[in-house]
Short mmCIF file of C-alpha atoms and ligand atoms in Angstrom, two decimals:
data_model
loop_
_atom_site.label_atom_id
_atom_site.label_comp_id
_atom_site.label_asym_id
_atom_site.label_seq_id
_atom_site.Cartn_x
_atom_site.Cartn_y
_atom_site.Cartn_z
CA UNK A 472 167.40 -29.28 110.18
CA UNK A 473 166.96 -26.38 112.55
CA UNK A 474 168.94 -23.23 111.74
CA UNK A 475 172.20 -22.84 113.66
CA UNK A 476 173.11 -19.33 114.81
CA UNK A 477 176.72 -18.98 115.88
CA UNK A 478 177.94 -15.94 117.77
CA UNK A 479 181.55 -15.49 116.66
CA UNK A 480 184.29 -13.44 118.31
CA UNK A 481 187.53 -12.26 116.67
CA UNK A 482 190.18 -10.28 118.57
CA UNK A 483 193.48 -11.67 117.30
CA UNK A 484 195.01 -8.37 116.23
CA UNK A 485 193.64 -4.82 116.21
CA UNK A 486 189.96 -5.39 115.43
CA UNK A 487 187.39 -6.23 118.08
CA UNK A 488 184.77 -7.99 116.02
CA UNK A 489 181.64 -10.03 116.62
CA UNK A 490 179.18 -11.60 114.23
CA UNK A 491 176.11 -13.77 114.18
CA UNK A 492 176.35 -16.30 111.36
CA UNK A 493 173.50 -18.60 110.34
CA UNK A 494 174.33 -22.13 109.12
CA UNK A 495 177.93 -21.13 108.36
CA UNK A 496 176.97 -19.25 105.24
CA UNK A 497 174.77 -16.28 106.07
CA UNK A 498 176.05 -13.32 108.06
CA UNK A 499 173.11 -11.91 110.01
CA UNK A 500 175.10 -9.21 111.77
CA UNK A 501 178.74 -8.12 111.77
CA UNK A 502 180.34 -5.54 114.02
CA UNK A 503 183.98 -4.54 113.52
CA UNK A 504 185.52 -2.03 115.89
CA UNK A 505 188.92 -1.16 114.49
CA UNK A 506 191.78 0.32 116.49
CA UNK A 507 193.60 1.29 113.32
CA UNK A 508 193.69 5.03 113.99
CA UNK A 509 195.21 4.50 117.43
CA UNK A 510 197.97 2.21 116.12
CA UNK A 511 198.59 4.41 113.08
CA UNK A 512 200.17 6.97 115.40
CA UNK A 513 202.85 4.38 116.20
CA UNK A 514 203.27 3.08 112.65
CA UNK A 515 202.13 -0.43 113.60
CA UNK A 516 200.08 -2.43 116.07
CA UNK A 517 201.20 -1.98 119.69
CA UNK A 518 200.25 -5.29 121.38
CA UNK A 519 199.69 -3.90 124.88
CA UNK A 520 197.42 -1.13 123.61
CA UNK A 521 195.56 -3.62 121.40
CA UNK A 522 194.68 -6.00 124.24
CA UNK A 523 193.65 -3.14 126.54
CA UNK A 524 191.34 -1.73 123.91
CA UNK A 525 189.81 -5.16 123.26
CA UNK A 526 189.11 -5.51 126.99
CA UNK A 527 187.53 -2.04 127.14
CA UNK A 528 185.30 -2.54 124.12
CA UNK A 529 184.33 -6.19 123.90
CA UNK A 530 181.15 -6.00 126.03
CA UNK A 531 179.93 -3.02 124.02
CA UNK A 532 180.60 -4.87 120.76
CA UNK A 533 178.50 -7.81 121.99
CA UNK A 534 175.60 -5.53 122.96
CA UNK A 535 175.71 -3.73 119.65
CA UNK A 536 175.82 -6.97 117.67
CA UNK A 537 172.84 -8.51 119.48
CA UNK A 538 170.84 -5.27 119.43
CA UNK A 539 171.35 -4.62 115.72
CA UNK A 540 170.39 -8.22 114.94
CA UNK A 541 167.37 -7.82 117.20
CA UNK A 542 168.42 -10.99 119.01
CA UNK A 543 169.25 -12.12 122.52
CA UNK A 544 171.57 -14.85 123.76
CA UNK A 545 168.52 -17.16 123.68
CA UNK A 546 168.73 -17.07 119.88
CA UNK A 547 172.36 -18.22 119.88
CA UNK A 548 173.26 -21.90 119.51
CA UNK A 549 177.03 -21.74 120.04
CA UNK A 550 179.89 -19.36 120.78
CA UNK A 551 182.90 -19.41 118.43
CA UNK A 552 186.18 -17.66 119.08
CA UNK A 553 189.56 -17.21 117.40
CA UNK A 554 192.11 -18.90 119.66
CA UNK A 555 195.17 -18.78 117.33
CA UNK A 556 197.29 -17.42 115.74
CA UNK A 557 197.70 -13.76 116.62
CA UNK A 558 198.83 -11.47 119.42
CA UNK A 559 198.57 -13.49 122.60
CA UNK A 560 197.17 -10.72 124.81
CA UNK A 561 194.57 -9.80 122.19
CA UNK A 562 193.53 -13.42 121.62
CA UNK A 563 193.20 -13.96 125.37
CA UNK A 564 190.62 -11.20 125.70
CA UNK A 565 188.39 -12.89 123.12
CA UNK A 566 188.97 -16.41 124.44
CA UNK A 567 188.21 -15.50 128.07
CA UNK A 568 185.13 -13.55 127.02
CA UNK A 569 183.88 -16.47 124.91
CA UNK A 570 184.47 -18.94 127.74
CA UNK A 571 182.52 -16.71 130.11
CA UNK A 572 179.59 -16.45 127.69
CA UNK A 573 179.66 -20.21 127.10
CA UNK A 574 179.63 -20.90 130.85
CA UNK A 575 177.01 -18.32 131.83
CA UNK A 576 174.59 -19.02 128.96
CA UNK A 577 175.35 -22.77 128.74
CA UNK A 578 176.21 -22.70 125.04
CA UNK A 579 178.80 -24.94 123.36
CA UNK A 580 182.18 -23.33 122.71
CA UNK A 581 184.00 -23.65 119.38
CA UNK A 582 187.71 -22.84 118.96
CA UNK A 583 188.53 -21.47 115.52
CA UNK A 584 191.89 -20.95 113.87
CA UNK A 585 192.21 -17.47 112.36
CA UNK A 586 193.65 -18.74 109.06
CA UNK A 587 190.85 -21.29 108.73
CA UNK A 588 188.57 -18.30 109.30
CA UNK A 589 190.10 -16.39 106.38
CA UNK A 590 189.62 -19.45 104.15
CA UNK A 591 186.05 -20.19 105.28
CA UNK A 592 185.07 -16.55 104.67
CA UNK A 593 184.39 -17.84 101.17
CA UNK A 594 181.43 -19.89 102.36
CA UNK A 595 179.70 -16.58 103.10
CA UNK A 596 179.77 -15.94 99.33
CA UNK A 597 179.52 -19.37 97.73
CA UNK A 598 180.08 -22.89 98.98
CA UNK A 599 183.67 -24.02 98.62
CA UNK A 600 184.35 -26.82 96.14
CA UNK A 601 187.08 -29.41 96.78
CA UNK A 602 189.89 -29.97 95.91
CA UNK A 603 190.46 -26.35 96.72
CA UNK A 604 193.62 -24.25 96.68
CA UNK A 605 193.78 -21.38 99.15
CA UNK A 606 196.27 -18.58 98.83
CA UNK A 607 196.41 -17.00 102.27
CA UNK A 608 197.96 -13.54 102.10
CA UNK A 609 197.95 -11.33 105.16
CA UNK A 610 200.16 -9.33 107.49
CA UNK A 611 201.39 -12.53 109.11
CA UNK A 612 200.91 -15.19 106.42
CA UNK A 613 201.71 -16.07 102.84
CA UNK A 614 200.72 -19.68 102.32
CA UNK A 615 199.43 -22.03 99.68
CA UNK A 616 197.08 -24.53 101.28
CA UNK A 617 195.46 -27.50 99.59
CA UNK A 618 192.09 -28.66 100.93
CA UNK A 619 190.67 -31.97 99.76
CA UNK A 620 187.75 -31.72 102.18
CA UNK A 621 186.34 -29.67 105.05
CA UNK A 622 189.07 -29.12 107.65
CA UNK A 623 191.62 -31.19 105.74
CA UNK A 624 194.49 -28.75 105.28
CA UNK A 625 197.73 -29.58 103.48
CA UNK A 626 200.34 -26.87 103.60
CA UNK A 627 202.01 -26.92 100.17
CA UNK A 628 204.36 -24.03 100.78
CA UNK A 629 204.64 -20.39 101.51
CA UNK A 630 207.00 -17.68 102.59
CA UNK A 631 210.24 -18.70 104.21
CA UNK A 632 210.63 -15.27 105.80
CA UNK A 633 208.36 -12.18 105.78
CA UNK A 634 204.67 -12.25 104.92
CA UNK A 635 203.63 -10.28 101.85
CA UNK A 636 201.40 -7.91 103.88
CA UNK A 637 204.29 -7.15 106.21
CA UNK A 638 206.40 -6.39 103.16
CA UNK A 639 203.72 -4.04 101.76
CA UNK A 640 203.64 -2.28 105.12
CA UNK A 641 207.45 -1.86 105.20
CA UNK A 642 207.56 -0.57 101.64
CA UNK A 643 204.82 1.89 102.56
CA UNK A 644 206.92 3.11 105.44
CA UNK A 645 210.01 3.82 103.33
CA UNK A 646 207.75 5.57 100.82
CA UNK A 647 206.37 7.74 103.68
CA UNK A 648 202.86 6.32 103.25
CA UNK A 649 200.53 5.99 106.21
CA UNK A 650 199.86 2.75 108.15
CA UNK A 651 198.39 0.32 107.20
CA UNK A 652 200.54 0.53 104.15
CA UNK A 653 199.09 -2.15 101.85
CA UNK A 654 196.14 -0.20 100.45
CA UNK A 655 198.26 2.96 100.10
CA UNK A 656 201.00 1.17 98.17
CA UNK A 657 198.34 -0.34 95.91
CA UNK A 658 196.86 3.10 95.24
CA UNK A 659 200.25 4.69 94.56
CA UNK A 660 201.33 1.81 92.26
CA UNK A 661 198.43 2.67 89.95
CA UNK A 662 200.19 5.92 89.06
CA UNK A 663 203.60 4.40 88.40
CA UNK A 664 205.43 2.34 85.80
CA UNK A 665 207.63 -0.68 86.46
CA UNK A 666 211.00 1.00 85.97
CA UNK A 667 213.06 -0.12 88.98
CA UNK A 668 215.07 -3.28 88.51
CA UNK A 669 214.27 -5.48 91.51
CA UNK A 670 215.39 -9.07 92.17
CA UNK A 671 212.92 -11.85 91.27
CA UNK A 672 212.52 -14.03 94.40
CA UNK A 673 212.33 -17.85 94.33
CA UNK A 674 212.42 -18.34 90.60
CA UNK A 675 212.26 -22.13 91.00
CA UNK A 676 209.86 -25.07 90.95
CA UNK A 677 209.19 -25.18 94.70
CA UNK A 678 206.14 -23.75 96.48
CA UNK A 679 208.47 -21.71 98.69
CA UNK A 680 208.31 -17.93 98.59
CA UNK A 681 210.40 -15.11 99.98
CA UNK A 682 209.77 -11.42 100.51
CA UNK A 683 212.57 -10.27 102.81
CA UNK A 684 215.17 -9.92 100.03
CA UNK A 685 212.78 -7.78 98.03
CA UNK A 686 212.04 -5.68 101.11
CA UNK A 687 215.73 -5.16 101.97
CA UNK A 688 216.49 -4.32 98.36
CA UNK A 689 213.89 -1.53 98.41
CA UNK A 690 215.00 -0.20 101.81
CA UNK A 691 218.63 -0.08 100.59
CA UNK A 692 217.66 1.48 97.28
CA UNK A 693 215.73 4.29 98.98
CA UNK A 694 218.52 4.81 101.51
CA UNK A 695 221.22 5.01 98.82
CA UNK A 696 219.23 7.36 96.61
CA UNK A 697 218.56 9.64 99.59
CA UNK A 698 222.26 9.69 100.49
CA UNK A 699 223.13 10.65 96.95
CA UNK A 700 220.51 13.39 97.12
CA UNK A 701 218.50 11.75 94.32
CA UNK A 702 214.74 11.97 94.06
CA UNK A 703 212.82 8.70 94.47
CA UNK A 704 210.10 8.05 91.92
CA UNK A 705 207.74 6.75 94.57
CA UNK A 706 204.89 5.64 92.33
CA UNK A 707 207.33 3.80 90.05
CA UNK A 708 208.94 2.07 93.00
CA UNK A 709 205.53 1.09 94.42
CA UNK A 710 204.58 -0.32 91.01
CA UNK A 711 207.88 -2.17 90.54
CA UNK A 712 207.57 -3.69 94.02
CA UNK A 713 203.95 -4.73 93.56
CA UNK A 714 204.68 -6.32 90.17
CA UNK A 715 207.54 -8.43 91.52
CA UNK A 716 205.80 -9.39 94.77
CA UNK A 717 202.53 -10.39 93.12
CA UNK A 718 204.29 -12.14 90.23
CA UNK A 719 205.76 -14.46 92.84
CA UNK A 720 202.26 -15.27 94.17
CA UNK A 721 200.98 -15.92 90.65
CA UNK A 722 203.93 -18.13 89.66
CA UNK A 723 203.63 -20.32 92.74
CA UNK A 724 199.85 -20.50 92.41
CA UNK A 725 200.25 -21.68 88.82
CA UNK A 726 202.69 -24.40 89.91
CA UNK A 727 200.17 -25.69 92.48
CA UNK A 728 197.26 -25.58 90.05
CA UNK A 729 199.31 -27.51 87.50
CA UNK A 730 200.26 -30.19 90.03
CA UNK A 731 196.90 -30.78 91.73
CA UNK A 732 193.47 -31.20 90.21
CA UNK A 733 192.14 -27.94 91.66
CA UNK A 734 188.45 -27.11 91.18
CA UNK A 735 188.22 -23.98 93.28
CA UNK A 736 190.87 -21.37 94.01
CA UNK A 737 190.35 -18.90 96.82
CA UNK A 738 192.33 -15.90 97.96
CA UNK A 739 192.10 -15.18 101.67
CA UNK A 740 193.52 -12.70 104.17
CA UNK A 741 193.94 -8.94 104.24
CA UNK A 742 196.05 -8.70 101.07
CA UNK A 743 193.23 -10.34 99.07
CA UNK A 744 191.61 -6.90 99.21
CA UNK A 745 194.25 -5.87 96.65
CA UNK A 746 192.75 -5.64 93.15
CA UNK A 747 196.06 -6.23 91.39
CA UNK A 748 196.52 -9.46 93.37
CA UNK A 749 193.00 -10.56 92.41
CA UNK A 750 193.57 -9.77 88.73
CA UNK A 751 196.90 -11.55 88.47
CA UNK A 752 195.55 -14.69 90.17
CA UNK A 753 192.46 -14.52 87.97
CA UNK A 754 194.68 -14.66 84.88
CA UNK A 755 196.11 -17.94 86.19
CA UNK A 756 192.78 -19.51 87.17
CA UNK A 757 191.23 -18.48 83.83
CA UNK A 758 194.11 -20.15 82.00
CA UNK A 759 193.37 -23.47 83.74
CA UNK A 760 189.57 -23.15 83.94
CA UNK A 761 189.57 -23.05 87.75
CA UNK A 762 186.76 -21.29 89.62
CA UNK A 763 188.19 -18.31 91.52
CA UNK A 764 186.37 -16.99 94.56
CA UNK A 765 187.35 -14.04 96.67
CA UNK A 766 185.22 -12.77 99.53
CA UNK A 767 183.91 -9.23 99.50
CA UNK A 768 186.21 -6.65 101.13
CA UNK A 769 184.46 -6.71 104.51
CA UNK A 770 185.15 -10.45 104.79
CA UNK A 771 188.76 -10.18 103.53
CA UNK A 772 190.20 -8.11 106.35
CA UNK A 773 189.94 -9.36 109.92
CA UNK A 774 186.31 -9.89 110.93
CA UNK A 775 184.23 -12.26 113.04
CA UNK A 776 181.86 -13.37 110.27
CA UNK A 777 184.63 -15.57 108.84
CA UNK A 778 185.09 -17.13 112.30
CA UNK A 779 181.38 -17.96 112.41
CA UNK A 780 181.63 -19.53 108.94
CA UNK A 781 184.67 -21.61 109.94
CA UNK A 782 182.99 -22.69 113.19
CA UNK A 783 179.98 -24.25 111.48
CA UNK A 784 181.62 -27.48 110.18
CA UNK A 785 183.06 -27.97 113.68
CA UNK A 786 179.60 -27.47 115.18
CA UNK A 787 178.16 -30.08 112.80
CA UNK A 788 180.95 -32.51 113.70
CA UNK A 789 180.41 -31.81 117.42
CA UNK A 790 183.99 -30.64 117.87
CA UNK A 791 183.60 -28.42 120.88
CA UNK A 792 186.16 -26.84 123.17
CA UNK A 793 185.84 -26.73 126.93
CA UNK A 794 186.70 -24.13 129.54
CA UNK A 795 190.36 -25.20 129.43
CA UNK A 796 190.65 -23.53 126.02
CA UNK A 797 193.71 -21.31 125.87
CA UNK A 798 194.92 -18.75 123.35
CA UNK A 799 197.96 -19.64 121.27
CA UNK A 800 200.24 -17.68 118.98
CA UNK A 801 201.20 -20.86 117.09
CA UNK A 802 200.95 -20.74 113.30
CA UNK A 803 200.00 -24.41 113.01
CA UNK A 804 196.78 -24.96 111.06
CA UNK A 805 195.64 -28.16 112.83
O1 KG4 B 1147 194.37 -10.43 107.37
P1 KG4 B 1147 194.70 -9.07 107.88
O2 KG4 B 1147 193.59 -8.07 108.03
O3 KG4 B 1147 195.43 -9.17 109.26
C1 KG4 B 1147 196.35 -10.18 109.51
O4 KG4 B 1147 195.91 -11.27 109.95
O5 KG4 B 1147 197.53 -9.94 109.19
O6 KG4 B 1147 195.83 -8.49 106.91
C2 KG4 B 1147 196.42 -7.23 107.14
C3 KG4 B 1147 197.46 -7.01 106.08
C4 KG4 B 1147 198.28 -5.74 106.30
O7 KG4 B 1147 199.63 -6.03 106.10
C5 KG4 B 1147 197.75 -4.79 105.23
O8 KG4 B 1147 198.70 -3.83 104.81
C6 KG4 B 1147 197.43 -5.77 104.14
O9 KG4 B 1147 196.83 -6.86 104.79
N1 KG4 B 1147 196.49 -5.20 103.16
C7 KG4 B 1147 196.81 -4.96 101.87
C8 KG4 B 1147 195.68 -4.35 101.27
N2 KG4 B 1147 194.70 -4.26 102.22
C9 KG4 B 1147 195.21 -4.79 103.37
N3 KG4 B 1147 197.95 -5.18 101.19
C10 KG4 B 1147 197.98 -4.82 99.89
N4 KG4 B 1147 196.94 -4.22 99.25
C11 KG4 B 1147 195.78 -3.98 99.90
N5 KG4 B 1147 194.77 -3.39 99.25
ZN1 ZN B 1148 193.86 -11.93 109.38
#
């Protein structure tokens, strides 16, 4: 079969990214223009600024991606774009741009879910094996998803409140660490010992998780210690938090692996960049002889290569979108 080159666009949050992905598994070119420094000044992503910056930069990102790949639109077989979930204004910039390219260059349009993108990022490393268990951990998601086949998603469970990445970012803020907090909390935790007594969330047999109680507990603890004029052992608190938060992921993952005949476990989303998370999940998969795959860092955080990978099975099935495609902030995964 002829090679299929998909031009993929991702603009759901604060990265304007485009990629050219061959046959859903080989990233030919990836461009990621991050707005992180701009949003860092505000301590979080400002939606209005994000969508404006996407609009300003998206044409340039396309030119750079094609130029670096030494390709033109003639070499592209289809246009893929993230349509949900994410910040509506940011998504809209990508979706409208993709629709325009599809119309002008007469290329099929493929609508990709961002979470499916995080999962399919694994196909850029090694082909996923089913039944597969995906732990999706990001700033907006903490989910355990069972896949028995391509694009067959069964949501087993996940957080009932905050996402784990959001919790990392909040903890970073109370520890006076810079945005985005996750990597900074991870770094600081390396220097600490688990010496703060924090509540263990969802110590039960369900696949449900919770992070808001843990977050509030830490905010209150820091507040109370400050009021009493006590010093906070920041590294110890970072370590105690990370231990408890990640233990919850590992416990729930183990429950799912025990219940279903999982062959391949994958960790997806921004928090999968965390080495402690990877190690703790690896302990579980090793115990049950399950293959663990985690994409390289560049494919873990938001990027368009994962969207190109997720678009490929849809291209093969002929599941194309038309010019009525709209952006959506819905969390539903099909
Ligand atoms: O998937 P992603 O890039 O964007 C969303 O779709 O949310 O995930 C971003 C989240 C942020 O909350 C960030 O703090 C977190 O992933 N994150 C980490 C690490 N790297 C990124 N959290 C913990 N440890 C890390 N090393
Ligand atoms: Zn993401």
